[in-house]
CSV table of C-alpha atoms and ligand atoms in Angstrom, one decimal:
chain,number,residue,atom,x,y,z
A,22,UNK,CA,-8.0,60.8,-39.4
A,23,UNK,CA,-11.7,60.1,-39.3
A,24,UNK,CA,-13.2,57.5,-42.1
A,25,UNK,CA,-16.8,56.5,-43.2
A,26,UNK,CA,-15.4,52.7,-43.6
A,27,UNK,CA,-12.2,51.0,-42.5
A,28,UNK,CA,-11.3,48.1,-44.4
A,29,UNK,CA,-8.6,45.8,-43.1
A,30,UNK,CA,-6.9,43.4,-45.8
A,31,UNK,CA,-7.0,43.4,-49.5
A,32,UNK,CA,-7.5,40.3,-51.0
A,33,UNK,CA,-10.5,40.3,-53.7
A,34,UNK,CA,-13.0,40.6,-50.8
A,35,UNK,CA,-11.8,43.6,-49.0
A,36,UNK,CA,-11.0,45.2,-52.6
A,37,UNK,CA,-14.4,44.1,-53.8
A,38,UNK,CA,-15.6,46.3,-50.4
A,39,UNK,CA,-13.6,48.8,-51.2
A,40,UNK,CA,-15.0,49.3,-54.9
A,41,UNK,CA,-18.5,49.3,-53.4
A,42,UNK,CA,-17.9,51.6,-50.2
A,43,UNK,CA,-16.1,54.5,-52.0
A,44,UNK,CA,-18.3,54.3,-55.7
A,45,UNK,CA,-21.1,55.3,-52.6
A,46,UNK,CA,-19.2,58.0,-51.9
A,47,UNK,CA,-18.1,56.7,-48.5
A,48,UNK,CA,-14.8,58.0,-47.7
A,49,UNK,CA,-12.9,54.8,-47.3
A,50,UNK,CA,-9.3,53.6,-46.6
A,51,UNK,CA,-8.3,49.8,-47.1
A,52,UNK,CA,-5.2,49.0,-44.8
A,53,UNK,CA,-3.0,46.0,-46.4
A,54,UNK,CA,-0.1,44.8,-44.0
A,55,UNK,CA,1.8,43.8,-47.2
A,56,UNK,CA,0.9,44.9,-51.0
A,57,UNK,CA,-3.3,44.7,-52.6
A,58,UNK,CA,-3.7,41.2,-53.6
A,59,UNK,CA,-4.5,38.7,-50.5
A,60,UNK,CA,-3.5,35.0,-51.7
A,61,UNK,CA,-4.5,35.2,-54.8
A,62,UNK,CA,-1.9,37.2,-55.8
A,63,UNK,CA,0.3,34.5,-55.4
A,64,UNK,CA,-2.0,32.3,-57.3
A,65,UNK,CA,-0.6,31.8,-60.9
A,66,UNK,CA,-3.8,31.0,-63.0
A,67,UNK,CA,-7.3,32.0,-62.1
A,68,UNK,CA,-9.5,30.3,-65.0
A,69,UNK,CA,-13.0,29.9,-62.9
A,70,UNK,CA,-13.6,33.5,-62.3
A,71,UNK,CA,-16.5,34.7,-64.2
A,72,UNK,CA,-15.9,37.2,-67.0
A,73,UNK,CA,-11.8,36.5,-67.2
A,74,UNK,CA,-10.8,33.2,-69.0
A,75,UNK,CA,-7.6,33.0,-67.2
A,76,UNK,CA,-5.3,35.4,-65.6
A,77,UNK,CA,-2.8,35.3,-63.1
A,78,UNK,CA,-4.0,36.2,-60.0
A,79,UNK,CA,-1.6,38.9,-59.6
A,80,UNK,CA,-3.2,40.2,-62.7
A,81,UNK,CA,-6.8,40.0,-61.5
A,82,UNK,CA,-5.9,41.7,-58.0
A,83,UNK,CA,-4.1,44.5,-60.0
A,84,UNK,CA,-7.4,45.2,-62.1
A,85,UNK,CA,-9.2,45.3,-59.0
A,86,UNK,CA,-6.8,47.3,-57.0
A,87,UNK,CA,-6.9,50.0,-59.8
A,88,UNK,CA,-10.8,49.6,-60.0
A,89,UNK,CA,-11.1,50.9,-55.9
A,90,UNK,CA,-8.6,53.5,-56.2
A,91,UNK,CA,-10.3,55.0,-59.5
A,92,UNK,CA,-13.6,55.5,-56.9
A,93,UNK,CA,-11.5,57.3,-53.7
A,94,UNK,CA,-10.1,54.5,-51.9
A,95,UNK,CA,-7.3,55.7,-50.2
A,96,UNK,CA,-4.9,52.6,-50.1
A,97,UNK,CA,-2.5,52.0,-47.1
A,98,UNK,CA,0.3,49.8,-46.9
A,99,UNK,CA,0.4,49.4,-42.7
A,100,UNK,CA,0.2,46.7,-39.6
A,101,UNK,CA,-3.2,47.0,-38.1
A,102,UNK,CA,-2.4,46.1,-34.3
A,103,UNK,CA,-5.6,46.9,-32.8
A,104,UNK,CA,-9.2,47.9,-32.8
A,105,UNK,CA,-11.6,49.0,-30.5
A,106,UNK,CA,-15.1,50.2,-30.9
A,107,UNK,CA,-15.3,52.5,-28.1
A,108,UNK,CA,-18.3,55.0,-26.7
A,109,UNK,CA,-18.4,57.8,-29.4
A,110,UNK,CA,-19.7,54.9,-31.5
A,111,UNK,CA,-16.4,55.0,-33.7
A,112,UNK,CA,-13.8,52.4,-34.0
A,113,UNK,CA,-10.5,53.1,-32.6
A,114,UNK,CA,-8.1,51.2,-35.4
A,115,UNK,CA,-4.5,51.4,-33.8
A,116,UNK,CA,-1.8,50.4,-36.8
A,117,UNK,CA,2.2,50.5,-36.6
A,118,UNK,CA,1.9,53.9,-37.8
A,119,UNK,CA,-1.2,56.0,-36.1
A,120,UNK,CA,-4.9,55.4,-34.8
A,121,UNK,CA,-7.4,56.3,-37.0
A,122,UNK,CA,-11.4,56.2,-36.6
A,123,UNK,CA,-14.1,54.7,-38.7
A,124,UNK,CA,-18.3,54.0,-38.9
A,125,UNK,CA,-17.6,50.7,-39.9
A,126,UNK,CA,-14.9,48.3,-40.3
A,127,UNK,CA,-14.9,45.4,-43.0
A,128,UNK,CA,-12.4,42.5,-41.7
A,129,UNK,CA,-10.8,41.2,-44.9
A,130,UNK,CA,-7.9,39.9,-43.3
A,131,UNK,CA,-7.7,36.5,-45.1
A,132,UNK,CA,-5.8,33.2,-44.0
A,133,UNK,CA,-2.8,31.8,-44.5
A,134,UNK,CA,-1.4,28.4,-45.3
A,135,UNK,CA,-1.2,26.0,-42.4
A,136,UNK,CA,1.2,24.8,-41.6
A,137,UNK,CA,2.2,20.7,-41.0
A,138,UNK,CA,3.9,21.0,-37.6
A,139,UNK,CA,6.6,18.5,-38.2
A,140,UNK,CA,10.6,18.2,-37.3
A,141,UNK,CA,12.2,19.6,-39.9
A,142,UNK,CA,9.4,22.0,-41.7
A,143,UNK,CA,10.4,25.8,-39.4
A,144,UNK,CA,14.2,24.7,-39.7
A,145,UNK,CA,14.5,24.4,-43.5
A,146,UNK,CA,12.2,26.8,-44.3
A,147,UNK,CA,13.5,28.6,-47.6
A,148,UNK,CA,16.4,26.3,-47.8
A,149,UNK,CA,14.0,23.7,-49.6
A,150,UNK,CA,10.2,23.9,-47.9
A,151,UNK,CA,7.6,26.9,-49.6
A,152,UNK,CA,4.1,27.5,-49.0
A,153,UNK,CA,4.5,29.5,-52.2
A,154,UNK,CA,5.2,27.8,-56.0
A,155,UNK,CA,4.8,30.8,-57.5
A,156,UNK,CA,7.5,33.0,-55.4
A,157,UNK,CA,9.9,29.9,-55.2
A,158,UNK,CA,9.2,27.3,-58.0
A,159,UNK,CA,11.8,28.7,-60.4
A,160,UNK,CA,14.4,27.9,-58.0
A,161,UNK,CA,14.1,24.3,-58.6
A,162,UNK,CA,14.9,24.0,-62.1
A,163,UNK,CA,15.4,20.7,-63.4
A,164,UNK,CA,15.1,19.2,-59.3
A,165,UNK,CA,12.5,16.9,-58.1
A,166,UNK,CA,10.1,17.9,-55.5
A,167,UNK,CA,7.2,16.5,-53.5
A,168,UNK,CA,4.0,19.1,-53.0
A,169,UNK,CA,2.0,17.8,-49.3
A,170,UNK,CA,-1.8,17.7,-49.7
A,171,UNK,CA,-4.7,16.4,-51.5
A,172,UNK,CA,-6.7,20.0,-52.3
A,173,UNK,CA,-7.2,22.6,-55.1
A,174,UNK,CA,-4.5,24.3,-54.3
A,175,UNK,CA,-1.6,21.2,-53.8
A,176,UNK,CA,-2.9,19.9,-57.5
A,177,UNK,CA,-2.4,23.1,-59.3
A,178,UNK,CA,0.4,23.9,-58.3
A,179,UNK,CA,2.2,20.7,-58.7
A,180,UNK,CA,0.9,21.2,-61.9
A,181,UNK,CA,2.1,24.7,-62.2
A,182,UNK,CA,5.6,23.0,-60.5
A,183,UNK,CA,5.9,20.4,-64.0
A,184,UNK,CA,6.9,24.0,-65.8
A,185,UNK,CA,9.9,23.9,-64.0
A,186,UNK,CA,11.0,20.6,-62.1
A,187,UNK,CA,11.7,17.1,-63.7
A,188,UNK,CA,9.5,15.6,-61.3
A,189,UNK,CA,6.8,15.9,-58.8
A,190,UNK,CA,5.5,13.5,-56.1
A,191,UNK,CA,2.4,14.4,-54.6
A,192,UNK,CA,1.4,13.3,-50.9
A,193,UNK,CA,-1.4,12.7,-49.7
A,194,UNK,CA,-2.8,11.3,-46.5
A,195,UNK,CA,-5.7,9.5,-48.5
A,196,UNK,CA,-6.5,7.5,-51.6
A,197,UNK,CA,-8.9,10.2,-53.1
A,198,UNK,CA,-8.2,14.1,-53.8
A,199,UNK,CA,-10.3,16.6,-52.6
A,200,UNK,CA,-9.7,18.4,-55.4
A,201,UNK,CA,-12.5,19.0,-58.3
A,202,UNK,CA,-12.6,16.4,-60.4
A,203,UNK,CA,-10.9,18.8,-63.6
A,204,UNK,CA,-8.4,19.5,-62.2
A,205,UNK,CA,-8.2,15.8,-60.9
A,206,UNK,CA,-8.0,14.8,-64.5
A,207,UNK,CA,-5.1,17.4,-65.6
A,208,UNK,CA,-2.6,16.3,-62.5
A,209,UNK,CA,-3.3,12.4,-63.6
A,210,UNK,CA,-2.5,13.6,-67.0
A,211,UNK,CA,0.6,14.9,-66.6
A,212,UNK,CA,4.0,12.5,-66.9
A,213,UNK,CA,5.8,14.6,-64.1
A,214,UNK,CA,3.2,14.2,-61.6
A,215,UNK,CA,3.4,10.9,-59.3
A,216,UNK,CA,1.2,10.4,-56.8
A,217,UNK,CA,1.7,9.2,-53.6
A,218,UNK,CA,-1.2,7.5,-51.2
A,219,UNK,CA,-2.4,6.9,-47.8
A,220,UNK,CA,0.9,8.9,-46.7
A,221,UNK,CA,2.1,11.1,-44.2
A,222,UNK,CA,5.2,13.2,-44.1
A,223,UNK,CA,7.0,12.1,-40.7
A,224,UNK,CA,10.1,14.8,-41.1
A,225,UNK,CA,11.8,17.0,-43.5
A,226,UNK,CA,15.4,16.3,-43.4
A,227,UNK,CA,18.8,17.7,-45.0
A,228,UNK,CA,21.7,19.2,-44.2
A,229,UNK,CA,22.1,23.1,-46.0
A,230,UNK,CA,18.7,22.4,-47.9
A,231,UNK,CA,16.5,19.4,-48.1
A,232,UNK,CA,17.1,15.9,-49.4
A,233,UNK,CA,14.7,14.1,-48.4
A,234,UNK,CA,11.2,13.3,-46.7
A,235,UNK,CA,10.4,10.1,-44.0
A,236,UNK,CA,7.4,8.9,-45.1
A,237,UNK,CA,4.4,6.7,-43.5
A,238,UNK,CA,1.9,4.5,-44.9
A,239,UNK,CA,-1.1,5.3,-43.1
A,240,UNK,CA,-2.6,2.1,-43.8
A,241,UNK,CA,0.4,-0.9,-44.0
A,242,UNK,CA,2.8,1.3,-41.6
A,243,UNK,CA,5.4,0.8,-43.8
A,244,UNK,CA,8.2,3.7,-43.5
A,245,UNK,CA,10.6,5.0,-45.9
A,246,UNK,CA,12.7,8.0,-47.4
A,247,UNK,CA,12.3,9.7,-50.7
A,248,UNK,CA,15.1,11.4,-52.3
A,249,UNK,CA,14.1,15.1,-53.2
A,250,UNK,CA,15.4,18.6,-53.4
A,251,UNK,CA,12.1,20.6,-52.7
A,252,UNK,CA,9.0,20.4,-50.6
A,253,UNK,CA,6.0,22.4,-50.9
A,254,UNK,CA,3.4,22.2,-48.4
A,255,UNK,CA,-0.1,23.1,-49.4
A,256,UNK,CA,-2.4,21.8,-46.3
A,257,UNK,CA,-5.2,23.9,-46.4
A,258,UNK,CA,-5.2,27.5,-45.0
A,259,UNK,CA,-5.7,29.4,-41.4
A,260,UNK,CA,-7.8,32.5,-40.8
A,261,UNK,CA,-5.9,35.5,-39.8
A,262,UNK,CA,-8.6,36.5,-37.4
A,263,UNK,CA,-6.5,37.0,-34.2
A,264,UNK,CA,-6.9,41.4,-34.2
A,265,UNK,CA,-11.1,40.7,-34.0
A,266,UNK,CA,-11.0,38.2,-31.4
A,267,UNK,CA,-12.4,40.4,-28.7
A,268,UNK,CA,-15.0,41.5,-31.0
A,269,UNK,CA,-16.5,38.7,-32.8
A,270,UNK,CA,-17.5,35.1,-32.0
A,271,UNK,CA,-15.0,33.0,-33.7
A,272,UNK,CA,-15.8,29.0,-35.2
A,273,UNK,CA,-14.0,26.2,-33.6
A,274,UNK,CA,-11.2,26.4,-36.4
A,275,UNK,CA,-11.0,30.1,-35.6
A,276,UNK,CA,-13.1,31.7,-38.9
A,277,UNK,CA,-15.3,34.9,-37.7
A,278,UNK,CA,-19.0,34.4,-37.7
A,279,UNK,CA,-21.1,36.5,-39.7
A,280,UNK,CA,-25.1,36.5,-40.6
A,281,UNK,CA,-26.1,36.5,-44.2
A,282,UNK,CA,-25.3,40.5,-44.8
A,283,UNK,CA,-21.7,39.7,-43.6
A,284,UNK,CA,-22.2,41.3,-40.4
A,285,UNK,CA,-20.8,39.9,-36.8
A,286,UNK,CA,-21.8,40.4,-33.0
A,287,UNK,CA,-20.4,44.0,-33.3
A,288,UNK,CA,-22.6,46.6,-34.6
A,289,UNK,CA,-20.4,48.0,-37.7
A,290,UNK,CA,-18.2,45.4,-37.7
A,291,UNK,CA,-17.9,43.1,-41.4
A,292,UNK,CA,-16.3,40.6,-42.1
A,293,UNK,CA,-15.7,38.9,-46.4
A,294,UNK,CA,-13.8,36.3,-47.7
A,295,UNK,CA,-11.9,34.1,-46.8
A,296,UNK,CA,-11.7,35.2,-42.9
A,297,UNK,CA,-15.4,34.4,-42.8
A,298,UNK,CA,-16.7,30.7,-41.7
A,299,UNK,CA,-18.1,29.2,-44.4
A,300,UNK,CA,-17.8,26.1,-46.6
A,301,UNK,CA,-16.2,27.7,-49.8
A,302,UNK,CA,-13.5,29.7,-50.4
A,303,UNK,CA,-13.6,31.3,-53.8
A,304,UNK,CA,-12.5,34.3,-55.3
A,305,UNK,CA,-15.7,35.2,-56.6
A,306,UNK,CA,-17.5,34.0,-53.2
A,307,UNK,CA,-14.8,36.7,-51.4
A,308,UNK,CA,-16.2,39.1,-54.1
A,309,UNK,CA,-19.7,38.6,-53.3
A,310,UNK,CA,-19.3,39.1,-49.8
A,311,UNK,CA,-17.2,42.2,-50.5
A,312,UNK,CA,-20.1,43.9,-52.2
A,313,UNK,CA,-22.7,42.7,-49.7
A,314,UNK,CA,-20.5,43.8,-46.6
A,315,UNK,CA,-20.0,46.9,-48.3
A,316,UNK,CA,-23.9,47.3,-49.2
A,317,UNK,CA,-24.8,46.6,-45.9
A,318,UNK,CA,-22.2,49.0,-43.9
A,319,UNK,CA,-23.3,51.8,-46.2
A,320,UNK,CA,-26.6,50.8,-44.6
A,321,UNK,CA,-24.9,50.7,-40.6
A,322,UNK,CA,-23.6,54.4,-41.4
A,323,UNK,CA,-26.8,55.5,-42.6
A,324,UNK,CA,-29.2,54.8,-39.7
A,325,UNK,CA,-26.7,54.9,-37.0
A,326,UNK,CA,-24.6,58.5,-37.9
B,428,NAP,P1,-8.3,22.2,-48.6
B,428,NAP,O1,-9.3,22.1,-49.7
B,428,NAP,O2,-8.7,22.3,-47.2
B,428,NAP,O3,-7.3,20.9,-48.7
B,428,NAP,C1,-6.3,20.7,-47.8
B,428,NAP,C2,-5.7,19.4,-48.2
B,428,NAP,O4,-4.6,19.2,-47.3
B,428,NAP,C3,-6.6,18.2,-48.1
B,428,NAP,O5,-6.4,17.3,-49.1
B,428,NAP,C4,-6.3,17.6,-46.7
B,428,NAP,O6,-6.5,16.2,-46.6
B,428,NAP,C5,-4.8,17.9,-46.6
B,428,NAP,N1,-4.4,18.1,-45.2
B,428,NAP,C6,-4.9,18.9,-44.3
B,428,NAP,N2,-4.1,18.8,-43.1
B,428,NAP,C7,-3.1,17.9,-43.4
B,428,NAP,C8,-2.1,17.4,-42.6
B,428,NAP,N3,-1.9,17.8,-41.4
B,428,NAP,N4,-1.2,16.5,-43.2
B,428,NAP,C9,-1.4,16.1,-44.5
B,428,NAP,N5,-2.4,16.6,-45.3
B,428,NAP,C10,-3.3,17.5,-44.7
B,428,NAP,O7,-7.3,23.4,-48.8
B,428,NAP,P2,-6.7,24.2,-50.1
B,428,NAP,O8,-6.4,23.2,-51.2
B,428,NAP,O9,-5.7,25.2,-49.7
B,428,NAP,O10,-8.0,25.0,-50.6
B,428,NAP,C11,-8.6,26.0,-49.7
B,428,NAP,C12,-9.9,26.5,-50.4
B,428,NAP,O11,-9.6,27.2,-51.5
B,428,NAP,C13,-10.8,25.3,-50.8
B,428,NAP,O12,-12.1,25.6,-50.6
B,428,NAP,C14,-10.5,25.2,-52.3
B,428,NAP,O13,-11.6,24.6,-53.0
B,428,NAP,C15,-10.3,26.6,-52.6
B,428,NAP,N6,-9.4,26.7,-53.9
B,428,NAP,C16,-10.1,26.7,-55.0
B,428,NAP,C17,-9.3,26.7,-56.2
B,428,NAP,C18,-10.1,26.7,-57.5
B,428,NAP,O14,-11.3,26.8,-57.5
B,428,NAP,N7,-9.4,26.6,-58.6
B,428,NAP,C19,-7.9,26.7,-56.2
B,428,NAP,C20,-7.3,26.7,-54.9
B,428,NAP,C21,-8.1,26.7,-53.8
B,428,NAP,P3,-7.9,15.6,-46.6
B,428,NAP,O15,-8.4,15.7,-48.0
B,428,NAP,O16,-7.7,14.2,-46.1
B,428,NAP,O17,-8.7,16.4,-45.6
């Protein structure tokens, strides 16, 4: 199958992309390893995206899901292996299923949550650690649990944990969130939530499922165990960038280089959201470059088919 634009991944950015590229009339297919939706959809309020006062972020990726297949885009759920951009100018994208070809590609691939690299974290994962409070908060009814960082994302959802456990701790490594300082306010609020400072997780431990977490005191040294029943690690996030390697230059933490029109060292090569080095990862930053990948591929195709 030959395509005007690839996009791989599709999160808000490659979406976003997608509603741009086929409203042109480009023919365009957006190849999603698992469903439409990137993190977000795992996101359980969104209430700083322009224009929607708060919506899940399932909800929002839905709407925008429905939005790019309403203008052509041909959505397919697949493992992109490998691509190539080889001498008929085309891209050679090689998934689980078939290779297809396209003018352009748009990376939209995303990252995932890192992960802590300590004893205990691979061996009980599911049996009491999550990178996900949406998908497994519900399971800890009534429990106590800790959540592991000090960012957006490990403050709201302890926050979004308090609807569901008697108690929270949250870790972090410092005395200061990085969080924004609303959402600061809400977690210091909140009579579930204790904080927990200048701390380091030193190993998850249990038998069947956790029960509790050695801790250190980055500053006294002091070590200790804290009782629990759940731990939810949310340490900041890793780009999936490992299928454009060989085609793009790649930041020391591994994010894909782009210029200002979302472009990378490869002629018709993209790449949007959260994939892409930058300072800020936002839903409606992912959306912006979407649309201004998208503007400027429709731009490639023109001058160089
Ligand atoms: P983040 O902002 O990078 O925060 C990661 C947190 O984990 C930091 O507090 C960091 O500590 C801590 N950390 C990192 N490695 C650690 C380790 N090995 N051990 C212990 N702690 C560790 O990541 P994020 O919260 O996932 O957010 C990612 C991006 O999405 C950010 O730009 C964020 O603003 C954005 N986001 C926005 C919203 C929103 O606007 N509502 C919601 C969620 C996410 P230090 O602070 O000491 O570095």
């Amino acid at each position: 199958m030959e395509y005007d634009v690839a996009i791989i991944g599709g999160g808000p950015g490659g979406l976003t992309a997608g509603i741009y590229t086929s409203r042109s009339r480009l023919k365009t297919v957006l190849i999603e390893k698992l469903s439409p939706g990137g993190q977000i959809a795992l996101t359980h309020c969104i209430e700083n995206y322009p224009g929607v006062e708060s919506m899940s972020g399932y909800d929002l990726s839905s709407v925008m899901e429905k939005q790019a297949r309403h203008f052509g885009t041909e959505i397919r759920i697949d493992e992109v292996l490998n691509i190539e951009k080889k001498d008929d100018n085309f891209f050679h994208i090689t998934s689980s299923k078939e290779t297809i070809k396209a003018k352009a590609v748009i990376a939209a691939t995303g990252a995932k949550p890192r992960k802590l690299d300590i004893p205990g974290e691979l061996a009980f994962l599911s049996r009491g650690v999550s990178y996900c409070a949406v998908c497994d908060g519900a399971f800890f009814r009534n429990k106590t649990v800790a959540v592991i960082g000090g960012g957006n994302t490990a403050v709201e959802e302890a926050m979004y944990l308090t609807k569901f456990v008697s108690k929270v701790y949250v870790i972090h490594r410092r005395d200061e969130l990085r969080s924004v300082k609303i959402i600061q306010e809400r977690a210091f609020a909140n009579e579930k939530i204790e904080f927990i400072w200048d701390t380091i997780v030193t190993e998850i431990r249990g038998e069947k499922t956790v029960n509790n977490l050695s801790l250190k005191n980055k500053k006294t040294g002091d070590e200790k165990l804290l009782p629990l029943d759940g731990v939810f690690v949310y340490v900041g996030m890793e780009p999936a960038s490992g299928i454009f390697k060989d085609l793009v230059d790649l930041s020391k933490s591994g994010f894909i280089v782009t210029d200002m029109n979302m472009h990378t060292k490869t002629p018709g090569l993209f790449a949007v959201g959260d994939l892409r080095d930058k300072n800020i990862w936002q839903v409606s930053v992912a959306v912006g470059d979407g649309s201004i990948a998208a503007i400027n591929a429709e731009k490639y195709i023109t001058e160089n088919f």
